[in-house]
PDB file of C-alpha atoms in Angstrom:
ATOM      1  CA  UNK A 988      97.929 111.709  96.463  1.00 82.00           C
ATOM      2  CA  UNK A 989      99.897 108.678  95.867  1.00 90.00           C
ATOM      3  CA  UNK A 990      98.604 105.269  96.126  1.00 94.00           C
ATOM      4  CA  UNK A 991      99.772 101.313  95.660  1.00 96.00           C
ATOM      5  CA  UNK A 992      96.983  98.495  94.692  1.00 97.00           C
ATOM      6  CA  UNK A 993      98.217  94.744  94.687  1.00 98.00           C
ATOM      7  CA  UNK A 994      95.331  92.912  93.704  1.00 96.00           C
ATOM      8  CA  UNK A 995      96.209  89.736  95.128  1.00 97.00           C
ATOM      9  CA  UNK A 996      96.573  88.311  98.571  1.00 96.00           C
ATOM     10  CA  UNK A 997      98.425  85.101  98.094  1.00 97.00           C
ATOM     11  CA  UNK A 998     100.095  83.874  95.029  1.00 98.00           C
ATOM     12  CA  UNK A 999     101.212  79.891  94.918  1.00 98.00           C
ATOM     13  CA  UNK A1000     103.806  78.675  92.656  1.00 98.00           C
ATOM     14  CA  UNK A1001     105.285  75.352  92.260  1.00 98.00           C
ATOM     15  CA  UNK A1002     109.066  75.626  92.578  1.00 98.00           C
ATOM     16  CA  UNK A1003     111.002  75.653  89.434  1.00 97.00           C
ATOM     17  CA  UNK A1004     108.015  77.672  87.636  1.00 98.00           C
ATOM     18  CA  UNK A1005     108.170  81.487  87.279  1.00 97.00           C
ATOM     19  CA  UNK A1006     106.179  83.615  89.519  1.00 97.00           C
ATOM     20  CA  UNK A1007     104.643  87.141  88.950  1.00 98.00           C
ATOM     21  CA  UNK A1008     103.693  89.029  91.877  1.00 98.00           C
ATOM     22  CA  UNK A1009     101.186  92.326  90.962  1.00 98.00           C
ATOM     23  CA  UNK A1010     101.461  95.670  91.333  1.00 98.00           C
ATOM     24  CA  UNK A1011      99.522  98.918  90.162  1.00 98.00           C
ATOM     25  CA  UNK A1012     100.320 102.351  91.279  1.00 97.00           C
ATOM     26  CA  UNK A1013      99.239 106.311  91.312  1.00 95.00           C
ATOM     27  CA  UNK A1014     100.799 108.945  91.176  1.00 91.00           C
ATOM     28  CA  UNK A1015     100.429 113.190  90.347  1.00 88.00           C
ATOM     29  CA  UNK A1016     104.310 113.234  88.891  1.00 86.00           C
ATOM     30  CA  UNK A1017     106.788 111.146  87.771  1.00 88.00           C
ATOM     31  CA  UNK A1018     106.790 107.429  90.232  1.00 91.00           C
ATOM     32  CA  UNK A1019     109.725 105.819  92.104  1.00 93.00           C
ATOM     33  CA  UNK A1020     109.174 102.460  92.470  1.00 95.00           C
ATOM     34  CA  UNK A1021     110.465  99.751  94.862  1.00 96.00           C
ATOM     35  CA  UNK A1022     109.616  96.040  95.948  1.00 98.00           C
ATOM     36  CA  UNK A1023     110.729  95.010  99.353  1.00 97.00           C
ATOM     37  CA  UNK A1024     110.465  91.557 100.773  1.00 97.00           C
ATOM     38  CA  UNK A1025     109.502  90.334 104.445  1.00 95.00           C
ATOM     39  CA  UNK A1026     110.430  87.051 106.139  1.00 92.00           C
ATOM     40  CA  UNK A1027     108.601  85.768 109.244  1.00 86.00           C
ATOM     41  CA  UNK A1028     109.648  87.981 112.394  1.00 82.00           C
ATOM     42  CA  UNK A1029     112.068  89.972 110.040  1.00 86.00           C
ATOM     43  CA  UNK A1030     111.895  93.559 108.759  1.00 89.00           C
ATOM     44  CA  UNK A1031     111.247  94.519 105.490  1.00 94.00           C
ATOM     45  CA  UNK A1032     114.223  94.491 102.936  1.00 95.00           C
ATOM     46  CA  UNK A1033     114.977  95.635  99.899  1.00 95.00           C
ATOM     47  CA  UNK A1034     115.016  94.128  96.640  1.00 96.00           C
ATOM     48  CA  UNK A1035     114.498  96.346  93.642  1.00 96.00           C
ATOM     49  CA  UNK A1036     113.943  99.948  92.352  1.00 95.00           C
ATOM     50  CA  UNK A1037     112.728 101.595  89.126  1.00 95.00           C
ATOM     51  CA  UNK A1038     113.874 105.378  88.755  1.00 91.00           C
ATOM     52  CA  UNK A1039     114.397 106.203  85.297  1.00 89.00           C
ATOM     53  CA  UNK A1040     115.705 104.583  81.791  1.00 90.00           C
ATOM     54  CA  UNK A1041     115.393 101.132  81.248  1.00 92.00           C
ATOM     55  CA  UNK A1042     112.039  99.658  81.977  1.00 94.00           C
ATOM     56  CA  UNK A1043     112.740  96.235  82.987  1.00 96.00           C
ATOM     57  CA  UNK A1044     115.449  96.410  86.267  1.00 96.00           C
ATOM     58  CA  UNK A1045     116.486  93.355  87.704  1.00 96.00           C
ATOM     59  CA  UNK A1046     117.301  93.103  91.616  1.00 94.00           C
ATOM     60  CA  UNK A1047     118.228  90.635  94.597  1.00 90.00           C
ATOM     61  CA  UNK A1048     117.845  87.055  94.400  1.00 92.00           C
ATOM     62  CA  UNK A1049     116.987  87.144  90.429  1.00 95.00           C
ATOM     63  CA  UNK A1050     114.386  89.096  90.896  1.00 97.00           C
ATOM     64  CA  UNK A1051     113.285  91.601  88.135  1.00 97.00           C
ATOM     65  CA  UNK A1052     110.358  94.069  87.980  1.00 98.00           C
ATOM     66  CA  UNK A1053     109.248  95.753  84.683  1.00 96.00           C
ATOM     67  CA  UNK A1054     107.821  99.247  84.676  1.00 96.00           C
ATOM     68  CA  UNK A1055     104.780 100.101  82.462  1.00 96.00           C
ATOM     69  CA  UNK A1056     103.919 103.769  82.437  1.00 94.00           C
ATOM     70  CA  UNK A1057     100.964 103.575  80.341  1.00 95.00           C
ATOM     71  CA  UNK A1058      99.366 100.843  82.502  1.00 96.00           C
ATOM     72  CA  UNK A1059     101.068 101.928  85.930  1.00 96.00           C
ATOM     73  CA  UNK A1060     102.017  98.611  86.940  1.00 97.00           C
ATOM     74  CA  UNK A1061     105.592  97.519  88.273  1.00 98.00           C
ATOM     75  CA  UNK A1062     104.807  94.078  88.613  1.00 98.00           C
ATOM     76  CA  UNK A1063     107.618  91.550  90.247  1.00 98.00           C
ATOM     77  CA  UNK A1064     108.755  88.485  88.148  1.00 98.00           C
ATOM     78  CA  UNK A1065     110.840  85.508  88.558  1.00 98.00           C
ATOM     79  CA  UNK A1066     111.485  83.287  85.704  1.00 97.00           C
ATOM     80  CA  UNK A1067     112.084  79.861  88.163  1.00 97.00           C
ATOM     81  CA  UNK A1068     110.914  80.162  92.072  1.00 97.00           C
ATOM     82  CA  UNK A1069     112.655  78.317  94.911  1.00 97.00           C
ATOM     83  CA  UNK A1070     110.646  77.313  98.148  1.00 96.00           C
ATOM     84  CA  UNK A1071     113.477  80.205  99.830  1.00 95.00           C
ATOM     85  CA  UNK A1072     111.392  83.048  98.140  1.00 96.00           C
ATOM     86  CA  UNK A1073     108.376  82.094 100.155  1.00 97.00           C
ATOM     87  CA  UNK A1074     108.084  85.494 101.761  1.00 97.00           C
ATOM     88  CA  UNK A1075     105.483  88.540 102.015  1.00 97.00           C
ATOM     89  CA  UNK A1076     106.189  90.908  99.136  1.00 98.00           C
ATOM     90  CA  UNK A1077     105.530  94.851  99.321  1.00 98.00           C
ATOM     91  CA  UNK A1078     105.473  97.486  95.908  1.00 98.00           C
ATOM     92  CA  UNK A1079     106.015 100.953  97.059  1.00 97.00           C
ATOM     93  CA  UNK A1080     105.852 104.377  95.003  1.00 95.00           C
ATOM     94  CA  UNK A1081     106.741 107.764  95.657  1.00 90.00           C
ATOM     95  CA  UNK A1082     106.253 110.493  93.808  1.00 83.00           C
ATOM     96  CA  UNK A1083     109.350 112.167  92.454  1.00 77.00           C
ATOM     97  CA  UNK A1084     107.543 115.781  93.770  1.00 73.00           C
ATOM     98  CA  UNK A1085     107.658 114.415  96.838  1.00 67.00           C
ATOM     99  CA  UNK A1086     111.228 113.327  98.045  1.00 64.00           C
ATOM    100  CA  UNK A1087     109.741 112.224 101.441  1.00 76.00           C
ATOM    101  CA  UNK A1088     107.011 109.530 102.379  1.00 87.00           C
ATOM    102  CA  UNK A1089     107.162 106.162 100.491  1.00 92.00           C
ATOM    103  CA  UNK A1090     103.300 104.247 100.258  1.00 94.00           C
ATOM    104  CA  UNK A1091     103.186 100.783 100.509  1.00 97.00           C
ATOM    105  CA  UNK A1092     100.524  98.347  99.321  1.00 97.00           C
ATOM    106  CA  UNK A1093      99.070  95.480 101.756  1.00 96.00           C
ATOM    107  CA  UNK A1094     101.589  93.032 100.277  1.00 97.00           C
ATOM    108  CA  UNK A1095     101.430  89.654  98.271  1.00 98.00           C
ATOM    109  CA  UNK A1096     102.593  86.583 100.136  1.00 97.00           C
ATOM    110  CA  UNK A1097     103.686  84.523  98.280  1.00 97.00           C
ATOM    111  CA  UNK A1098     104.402  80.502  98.355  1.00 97.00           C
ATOM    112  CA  UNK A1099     106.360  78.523  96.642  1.00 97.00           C
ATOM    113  CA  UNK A1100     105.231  74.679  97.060  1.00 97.00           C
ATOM    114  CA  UNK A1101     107.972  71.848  96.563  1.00 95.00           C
TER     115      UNK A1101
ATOM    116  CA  UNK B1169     127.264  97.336 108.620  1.00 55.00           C
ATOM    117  CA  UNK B1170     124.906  97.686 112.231  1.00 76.00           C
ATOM    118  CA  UNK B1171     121.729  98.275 110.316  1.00 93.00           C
ATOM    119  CA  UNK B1172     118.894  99.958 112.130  1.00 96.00           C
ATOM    120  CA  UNK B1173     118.441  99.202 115.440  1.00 96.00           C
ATOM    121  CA  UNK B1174     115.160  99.474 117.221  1.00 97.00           C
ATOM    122  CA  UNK B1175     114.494  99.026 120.737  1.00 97.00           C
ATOM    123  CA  UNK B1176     112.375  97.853 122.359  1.00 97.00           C
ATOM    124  CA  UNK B1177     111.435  94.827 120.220  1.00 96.00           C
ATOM    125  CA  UNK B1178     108.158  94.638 122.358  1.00 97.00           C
ATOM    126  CA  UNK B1179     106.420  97.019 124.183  1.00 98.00           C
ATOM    127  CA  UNK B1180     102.804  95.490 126.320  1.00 98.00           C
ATOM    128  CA  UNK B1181     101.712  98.632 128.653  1.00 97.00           C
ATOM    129  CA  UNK B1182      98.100  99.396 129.928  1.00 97.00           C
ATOM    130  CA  UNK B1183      95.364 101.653 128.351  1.00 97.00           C
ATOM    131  CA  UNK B1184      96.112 105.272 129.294  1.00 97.00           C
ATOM    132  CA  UNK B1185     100.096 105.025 129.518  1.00 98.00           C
ATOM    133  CA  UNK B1186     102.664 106.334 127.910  1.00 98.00           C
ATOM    134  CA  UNK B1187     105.195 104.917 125.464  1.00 98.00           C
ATOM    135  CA  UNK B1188     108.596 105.634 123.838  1.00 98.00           C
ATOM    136  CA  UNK B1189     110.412 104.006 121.056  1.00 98.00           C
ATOM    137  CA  UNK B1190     113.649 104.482 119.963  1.00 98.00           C
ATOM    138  CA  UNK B1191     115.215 103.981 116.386  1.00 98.00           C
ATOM    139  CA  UNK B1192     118.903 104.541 115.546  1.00 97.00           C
ATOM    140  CA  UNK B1193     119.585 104.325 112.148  1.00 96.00           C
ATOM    141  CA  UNK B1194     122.681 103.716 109.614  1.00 94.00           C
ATOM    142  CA  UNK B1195     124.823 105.934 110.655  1.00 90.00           C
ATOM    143  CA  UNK B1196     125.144 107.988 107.514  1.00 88.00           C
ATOM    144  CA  UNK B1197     121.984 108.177 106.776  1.00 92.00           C
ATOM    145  CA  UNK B1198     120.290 111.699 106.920  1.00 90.00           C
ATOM    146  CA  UNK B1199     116.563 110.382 106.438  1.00 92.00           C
ATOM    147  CA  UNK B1200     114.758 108.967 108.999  1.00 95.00           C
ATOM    148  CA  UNK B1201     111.181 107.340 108.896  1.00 95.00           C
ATOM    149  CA  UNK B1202     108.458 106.143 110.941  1.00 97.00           C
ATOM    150  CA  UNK B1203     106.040 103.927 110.041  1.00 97.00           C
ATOM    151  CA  UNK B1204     103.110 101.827 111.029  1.00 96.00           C
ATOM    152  CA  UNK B1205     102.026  98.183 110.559  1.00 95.00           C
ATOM    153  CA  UNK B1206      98.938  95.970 111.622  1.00 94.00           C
ATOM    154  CA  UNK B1207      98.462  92.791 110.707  1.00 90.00           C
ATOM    155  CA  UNK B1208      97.526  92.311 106.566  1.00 88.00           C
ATOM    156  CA  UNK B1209      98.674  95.807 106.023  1.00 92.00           C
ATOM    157  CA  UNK B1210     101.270  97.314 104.342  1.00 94.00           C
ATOM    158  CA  UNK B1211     103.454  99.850 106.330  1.00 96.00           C
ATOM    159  CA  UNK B1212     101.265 103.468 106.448  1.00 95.00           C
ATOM    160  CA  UNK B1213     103.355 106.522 106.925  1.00 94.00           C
ATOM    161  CA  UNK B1214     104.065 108.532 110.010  1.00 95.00           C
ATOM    162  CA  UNK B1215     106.324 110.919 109.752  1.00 95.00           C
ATOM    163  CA  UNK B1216     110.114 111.571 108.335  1.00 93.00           C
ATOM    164  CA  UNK B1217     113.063 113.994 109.366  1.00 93.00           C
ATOM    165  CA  UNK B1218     115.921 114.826 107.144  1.00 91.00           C
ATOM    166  CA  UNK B1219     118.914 115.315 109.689  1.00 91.00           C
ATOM    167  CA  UNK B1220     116.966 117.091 112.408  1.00 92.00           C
ATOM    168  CA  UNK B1221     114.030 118.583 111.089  1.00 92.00           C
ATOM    169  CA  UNK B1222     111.041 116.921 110.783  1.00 92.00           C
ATOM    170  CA  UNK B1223     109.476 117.701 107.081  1.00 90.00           C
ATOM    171  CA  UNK B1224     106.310 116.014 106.889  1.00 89.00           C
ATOM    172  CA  UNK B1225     103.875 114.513 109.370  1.00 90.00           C
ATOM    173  CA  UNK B1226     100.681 112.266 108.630  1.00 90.00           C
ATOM    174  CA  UNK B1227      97.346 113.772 108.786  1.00 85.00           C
ATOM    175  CA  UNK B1228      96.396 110.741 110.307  1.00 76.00           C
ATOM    176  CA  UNK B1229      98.534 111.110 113.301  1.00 81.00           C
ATOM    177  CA  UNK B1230      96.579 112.140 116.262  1.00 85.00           C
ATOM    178  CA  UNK B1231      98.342 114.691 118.909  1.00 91.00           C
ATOM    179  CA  UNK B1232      99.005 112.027 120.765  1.00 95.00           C
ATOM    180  CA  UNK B1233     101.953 111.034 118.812  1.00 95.00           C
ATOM    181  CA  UNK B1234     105.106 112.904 118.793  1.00 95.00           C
ATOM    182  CA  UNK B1235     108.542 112.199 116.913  1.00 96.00           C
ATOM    183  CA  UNK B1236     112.008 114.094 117.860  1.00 95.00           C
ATOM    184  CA  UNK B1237     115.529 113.386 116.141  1.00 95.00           C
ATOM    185  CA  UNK B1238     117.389 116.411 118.500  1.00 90.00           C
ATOM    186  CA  UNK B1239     120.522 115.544 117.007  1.00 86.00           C
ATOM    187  CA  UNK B1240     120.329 114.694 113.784  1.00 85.00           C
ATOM    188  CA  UNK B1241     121.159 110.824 114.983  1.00 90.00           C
ATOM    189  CA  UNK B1242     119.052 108.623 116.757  1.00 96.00           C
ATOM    190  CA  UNK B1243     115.155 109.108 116.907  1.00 97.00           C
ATOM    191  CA  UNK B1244     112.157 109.027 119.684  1.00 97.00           C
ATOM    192  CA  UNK B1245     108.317 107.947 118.987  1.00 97.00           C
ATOM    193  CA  UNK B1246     106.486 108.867 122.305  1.00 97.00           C
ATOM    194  CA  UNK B1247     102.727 107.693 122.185  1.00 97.00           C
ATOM    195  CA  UNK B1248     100.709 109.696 124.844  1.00 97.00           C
ATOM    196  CA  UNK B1249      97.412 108.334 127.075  1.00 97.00           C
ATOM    197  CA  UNK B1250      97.991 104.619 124.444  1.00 97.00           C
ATOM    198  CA  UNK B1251      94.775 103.306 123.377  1.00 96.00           C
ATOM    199  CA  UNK B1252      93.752  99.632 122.207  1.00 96.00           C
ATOM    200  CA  UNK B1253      93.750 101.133 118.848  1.00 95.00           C
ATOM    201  CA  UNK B1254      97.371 102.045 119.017  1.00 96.00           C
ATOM    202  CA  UNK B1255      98.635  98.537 119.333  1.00 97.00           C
ATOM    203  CA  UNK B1256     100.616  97.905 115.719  1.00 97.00           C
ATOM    204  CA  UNK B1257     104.034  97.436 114.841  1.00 96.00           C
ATOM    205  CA  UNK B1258     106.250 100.385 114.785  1.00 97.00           C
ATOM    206  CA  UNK B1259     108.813 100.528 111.869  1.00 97.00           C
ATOM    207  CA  UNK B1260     111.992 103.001 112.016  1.00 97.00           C
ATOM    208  CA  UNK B1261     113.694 103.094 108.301  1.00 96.00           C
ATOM    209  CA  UNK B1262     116.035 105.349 107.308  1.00 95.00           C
ATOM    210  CA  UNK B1263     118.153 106.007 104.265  1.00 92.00           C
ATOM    211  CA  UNK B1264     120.736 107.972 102.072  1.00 87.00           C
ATOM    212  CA  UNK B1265     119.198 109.450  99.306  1.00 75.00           C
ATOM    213  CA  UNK B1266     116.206 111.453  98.202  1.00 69.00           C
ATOM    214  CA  UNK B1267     115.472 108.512  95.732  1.00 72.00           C
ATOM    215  CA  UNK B1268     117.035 105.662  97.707  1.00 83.00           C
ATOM    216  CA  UNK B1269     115.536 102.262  98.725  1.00 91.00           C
ATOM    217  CA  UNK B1270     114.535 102.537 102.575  1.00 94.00           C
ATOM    218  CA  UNK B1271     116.844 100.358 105.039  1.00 95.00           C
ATOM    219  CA  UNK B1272     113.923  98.772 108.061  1.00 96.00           C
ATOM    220  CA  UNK B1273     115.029  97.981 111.743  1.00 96.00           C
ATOM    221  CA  UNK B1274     113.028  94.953 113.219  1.00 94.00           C
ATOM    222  CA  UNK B1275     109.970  96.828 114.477  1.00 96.00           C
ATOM    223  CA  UNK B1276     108.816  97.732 117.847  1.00 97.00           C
ATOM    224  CA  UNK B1277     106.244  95.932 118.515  1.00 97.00           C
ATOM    225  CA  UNK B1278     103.341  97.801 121.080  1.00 98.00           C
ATOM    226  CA  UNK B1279     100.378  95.935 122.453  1.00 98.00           C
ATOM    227  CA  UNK B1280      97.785  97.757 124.788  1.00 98.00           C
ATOM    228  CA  UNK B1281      95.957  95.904 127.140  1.00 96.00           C
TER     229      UNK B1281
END
């Protein structure tokens, strides 16, 4: 079984600081790992994956994610948020023995204060 | 680049009918996924078809729920006899690769009266 955990509901930033948004995952094999963002009244979209070699990836927006195997986290950073990034953030894993279903945690949403 | 389309965008029916959504995703895409949302959760898994077969299905799906992608293309959700309990957000994604990011339509979204 595969599962996602992000520990907090809402995270609140002050714009121009960086941001961290958590994520822990589990999986039986080797995880993929994604973050996806969601707007108000939009679908989800992508922003980064981890799938092998370097740890720390870096996706849309200047957003980068670091993967930690040995404490299963994948958490989302930003070194300076703007008030645009005010969102609701999902992690998602999969487990590379399992091409199919991706599981989501409840999400983060985040805000970034002027 | 059309994206996934969903349709309808909202769905409000009575307790006891029937429902059909339908998802057409990016057009070379070969995985297709359905998924489910309620408010403060994250999407939970239905079911997914690679072309036309449909490889894995949630436990948690009752028999009331049924998926079809007959030609490989576009893709159906019927819910049977809806209940108050089925009223969510529907969420069609599809995408390329075994490993690849998933690409979301809009959502359907179904309320049961």
């Amino acid at each position: 079984a595969q599962s996602v955990a992000q520990p907090e509901d809402q995270v609140n930033v002050a714009e121009g600081n960086p941001l961290t948004v958590k994520c822990t995952y589990s999986v039986s094999g080797n995880p993929y790992l994604f973050w996806y963002v969601q707007y108000p009244n939009r679908g989800l979209q992508f922003l980064l994956k981890y799938i092998t070699g370097d740890n720390l990836v870096k996706g849309s927006y200047g957003f980068e994610a670091e993967f930690n195997k040995s404490q299963t986290s994948f958490h989302l950073k930003k070194p300076s948020a703007l008030v645009s990034d005010s969102a609701l953030y999902f992690c998602a894993v999969r487990d590379n023995t399992n091409a199919g279903k991706s599981t989501f945690g409840d999400g983060t949403t985040l805000t970034v204060k002027p | 680049d059309t994206g996934v389309s969903q349709n309808p965008r909202h769905k409000i029916t009575k307790r006891g009918q029937n429902v059909t959504f339908r998802c057409d995703p990016i057009s070379e895409h070969n995985r297709l996924y359905w998924y489910r949302q309620t408010l403060g959760q994250g999407p939970e898994f239905l079911t997914y078809f690679q072309n036309e077969a449909q490889l894995e299905k949630s436990r948690l799906l009752s028999d009331r729920f049924s998926a079809e992608r007959p030609k490989g293309s576009f893709s159906t959700l019927e819910i049977q006899r809806t209940e108050q309990g089925d009223s969510a957000m529907y969420l069609c994604a599809s995408s390329s690769l075994a490993v690849g990011e998933l690409f979301f339509g809009e959502g359907s979204r179904l309320t049961v009266l």
